[in-house]
Amino acid sequence: MAAADQAKRIYHFGGGTADGDETMKALLGGKGANLGAMARMGLPVPPGFTLATPLCLAYGVSKALPHGLMDDVRKAIGKVEALTGKTFGKGPDPLLVSVRSGAAVSMPGMMDTVLNLGMNPEVSAALGALAGERFAKDSERRFIQMFGNVVDGIEGKNFEAALDAVKHDKGVIEDTALDAAALDDVIARYREVYQAETGRSFPDDPWEQLQRSIEAVFASWGNIRAVTYRRINQIPDDLGTAVNVQAMVYGNLGDDCGTGVGFTRNPSNGAKGFYGEFLPNAQGEDVVAGIRTPIPVKAAQAAAVDLAGLSLEERHPQIHGELMAVATKLEDFYGDVQDLEFTFERDTLYLLQTRTAKRTGHAWLMTQTDLVAEGKITPNQAIARIPATSLAQVLAPSLDTSAASSKPLAQGLNAGPGAATGRIAFTADDAEARAALDIPIILVREDTTPEDIHGMHAAQGILTARGGLTSHAAVVARGMGKPCIVGCSALRIDEANETLTIEDSDLVLGPGDTITIDGTTGAVLLGEQAITTSEVLQVLVDRTLPESESPLAAAFNKVMKWSDDARKLEVRTNADTPNDALVARALGAEGIGLCRSEHMFFETDRILAMRRVILSSKKRHREAALAGIEPFQKEDFKGLFRVMRGKPVTIRTLDPPLHEFLPHSEEDIKALARQGRWSVEQVRSRIAALRESNPMLGHRGCRLGILYPEITRMQARAIASAALEVAAEGVDVQAEIMIPLVGHVRELALQRAEVEAELDELFEKAGRRVNIRIGTMIEIPRAALTAGEIATEAQFFSFGTNDLTQMTLGVSRDDAGTFLPDYVGMGIYTMDPFVSLDQSGVGRLMRIAVREGRKERPALKVGICGEHGGDPSSVGFCHTLGLNYVSCSPYRVPIARLAAAQAALAD
Ligand code: PEP
Ligand code: MG
């Protein structure tokens, strides 16, 4: 391992050696660290150097490069000159360099890059004498455009207009048809654009170009695109980017050169074998930009898309052979699927980048289980890497091909699996605006750029007319887990008029029309289509497909088994009905951590009885009405105990404010009055009396059971008699009664006394007992702060982090949408605290509660049942707190199992 010296600012790579290596991502960024590793492995990496990330953070503060840095850069360029035999800024063989960003966490396309730097008329002439005049001029105009855009912020359209004007004058359509003289004209116009936009002439001094480009890349860490990307992907702001300065190699020297990107295995479905694309006669950025549709590397893939004979394998067998050898070497070295960038200059192959490939959930499961089977990694290494949330994609619905009612409108490349239906949006802004109104959206674009990121985030799915599987749209959608189709060339998109037409069809679609995309197959369909359950759910939950017919389900089960072997946290589910419980059990839940018993009250026949309870002023009447609900509750609980046999079932007593059960419509009020023989006025005045300004802080939770103990008693009776009856069937029943919203130990003591009195009475009568534990939710800050006292009355704690977050932050969980997204956007909270635990605030209260609770009662079981129980980073936090279990919604159970294993492995 190379030594990381914090004072060192510049790290070399190339010529078979490097200062850095793959372990130094924090300092050198992913790209710089891996370039170092590749150079050390002896792979053909153009030489260069990396400016370390602390320089970026310092630049963010001072807005200037540190003193003396450019002197060091000059020395570093000297080394590159020595290794390449070229000279920076002059002929006869001039050195051009690329200046690229590269953070520790890859952020594709979010920051800036400048290519062909070191160019001026004199250099261009020298390059022309060596490599052809047309090539030199093309490189020169690309450089002015990129530098102008990245460093001086000149909008690309200014340069494009100049280029179009020359093409028009010369009567040509393609850029490649412009000869050297025409390119001279383009260069002259570009220089005018630069002058007009900046008020300065274009800088021809290569050192000035280099310094300003380095500064621009450091500054791009703070651009809006990059900041948005970090928010969405939960990447901290204080990592900074490194800058990589590297000798240029040229994929655009002619048709026998090219540049491409590839994956050592298919990033969409995980299939074994190299998967890549290249563009002949092009520079690196052309491929990722998705402007020209690239050609497959492998012959078989080319044949499948009618490009037989054109693949890299067929046209350049020697380069192809070397590339395959490099791919294998890199995958073996890293022990994981690599995403690499390469360029070939005639017979010479160069590697420009390697990184761990972003993949779909499907591909994560397949590649990791394959790598284990191939003996390249251990099961624990495999599960440590799979992003836990990627499992959500595997469980997501897909298009029901048997029921698809129309034949596809068009076919594109299947870039991100899963099916999505929505209205068409032609711009990211429109997608975002309408999605905010809960309208499902499919974002339809010619191709996407980093400026579209907010629209992609808001959309259900993404469809583009251009681009390959490595285009921006494909890479970003895959990272977001969204269904995505790219390269759907039959689409004709008129963004200005908001119309979408399809080649060979009269159909004209607009923003009001609904389409469905199947990102698994690449099919685009008209209208809303039937969408079917995921293959994994068909095997595990529906049991309509045997595991032997689904390699995906087999891989899923393996990963779950490895996770279960590694984790310490138990994973339970939040389930209110036997059906939810069945799904959760099939997905591995080890019990119910929260049954919100009030959800059983809302069905028509039950709600009437509940309304009578609330309206009755006499206890006798309330008890009579409750007796009407009790049999229903008992049946529901019996269902849960049967499904969860042998596993704990935690049932929470009534929680929501009473008035939530009351009628609102005139009709319902009248019906209730008739039924209970009240006057309409009596009903109305009771409703008015129960109204609260802050119901979330009002008469809810245990406060109901304390003022109306007969409600708690009825529920305790229903739970205990259900437990007795199911136990009599031979089922092992593990019932737990949980009291909500306790803030003071006396509240819990009162409720516990009611429950115990009821249980004793019932068990006495039955002549049998079952063991029922009594515990409480910790969801009021006071409860957390006095957990030692509360533990004297509680056999278990379960953190209700929804309420605990609300009350700790003083942010209403129901109205958080009003300002919280802005707060997250401004970085006040880095994550929505209702999604991912506020570890330093709410988490601190939890820590106190665990410590003091267990001090009083060492065997105290502690879990969590707020929404955070299914959020991977919150699960990790719960592991470090030493909780016994997390409980989450059924479909998040696999995510929690994997996240719990990852937390245990990280210890
Ligand atoms: C909680 O507050 O976290 C909780 C689980 O209870 P509810 O969401 O029902 O208030
Ligand atoms: Mg709560």
JSON list of C-alpha atoms and ligand atoms in Angstrom, two decimals, residues 594 596 598 652 655 700 777 779 799-804 813 865-867, ligand 1:
[
{"chain": "A", "resi": 594, "resn": "LEU", "atom": "CA", "xyz": [-45.73, -3.19, 15.43]},
{"chain": "A", "resi": 596, "resn": "ARG", "atom": "CA", "xyz": [-51.26, -0.72, 14.80]},
{"chain": "A", "resi": 598, "resn": "GLU", "atom": "CA", "xyz": [-56.51, 0.93, 15.31]},
{"chain": "A", "resi": 652, "resn": "ARG", "atom": "CA", "xyz": [-49.99, -1.73, 20.21]},
{"chain": "A", "resi": 655, "resn": "ASP", "atom": "CA", "xyz": [-53.03, 5.34, 19.40]},
{"chain": "A", "resi": 700, "resn": "ARG", "atom": "CA", "xyz": [-54.07, 10.29, 21.77]},
{"chain": "A", "resi": 777, "resn": "MET", "atom": "CA", "xyz": [-43.06, 2.74, 22.83]},
{"chain": "A", "resi": 779, "resn": "GLU", "atom": "CA", "xyz": [-41.58, 8.16, 21.20]},
{"chain": "A", "resi": 799, "resn": "PHE", "atom": "CA", "xyz": [-38.60, 3.40, 19.55]},
{"chain": "A", "resi": 800, "resn": "GLY", "atom": "CA", "xyz": [-41.38, 5.16, 17.69]},
{"chain": "A", "resi": 801, "resn": "THR", "atom": "CA", "xyz": [-39.01, 7.34, 15.76]},
{"chain": "A", "resi": 802, "resn": "ASN", "atom": "CA", "xyz": [-41.76, 8.95, 13.68]},
{"chain": "A", "resi": 803, "resn": "ASP", "atom": "CA", "xyz": [-43.15, 10.70, 16.72]},
{"chain": "A", "resi": 804, "resn": "LEU", "atom": "CA", "xyz": [-39.78, 10.94, 18.42]},
{"chain": "A", "resi": 813, "resn": "ARG", "atom": "CA", "xyz": [-44.58, 14.81, 10.59]},
{"chain": "A", "resi": 865, "resn": "CYS", "atom": "CA", "xyz": [-40.70, 0.46, 14.73]},
{"chain": "A", "resi": 866, "resn": "GLY", "atom": "CA", "xyz": [-40.70, 3.95, 13.19]},
{"chain": "A", "resi": 867, "resn": "GLU", "atom": "CA", "xyz": [-40.22, 4.25, 9.41]},
{"chain": "B", "resi": 1, "resn": "PEP", "atom": "C1", "xyz": [-43.82, 6.11, 15.53]},
{"chain": "B", "resi": 1, "resn": "PEP", "atom": "O1", "xyz": [-44.25, 7.13, 16.02]},
{"chain": "B", "resi": 1, "resn": "PEP", "atom": "O2", "xyz": [-42.65, 6.00, 15.11]},
{"chain": "B", "resi": 1, "resn": "PEP", "atom": "C2", "xyz": [-44.68, 4.94, 15.34]},
{"chain": "B", "resi": 1, "resn": "PEP", "atom": "C3", "xyz": [-44.19, 3.80, 14.89]},
{"chain": "B", "resi": 1, "resn": "PEP", "atom": "O3", "xyz": [-46.00, 5.10, 15.56]},
{"chain": "B", "resi": 1, "resn": "PEP", "atom": "P1", "xyz": [-47.01, 5.84, 14.57]},
{"chain": "B", "resi": 1, "resn": "PEP", "atom": "O4", "xyz": [-46.29, 6.06, 13.27]},
{"chain": "B", "resi": 1, "resn": "PEP", "atom": "O5", "xyz": [-48.16, 4.93, 14.44]},
{"chain": "B", "resi": 1, "resn": "PEP", "atom": "O6", "xyz": [-47.30, 7.10, 15.31]}
]
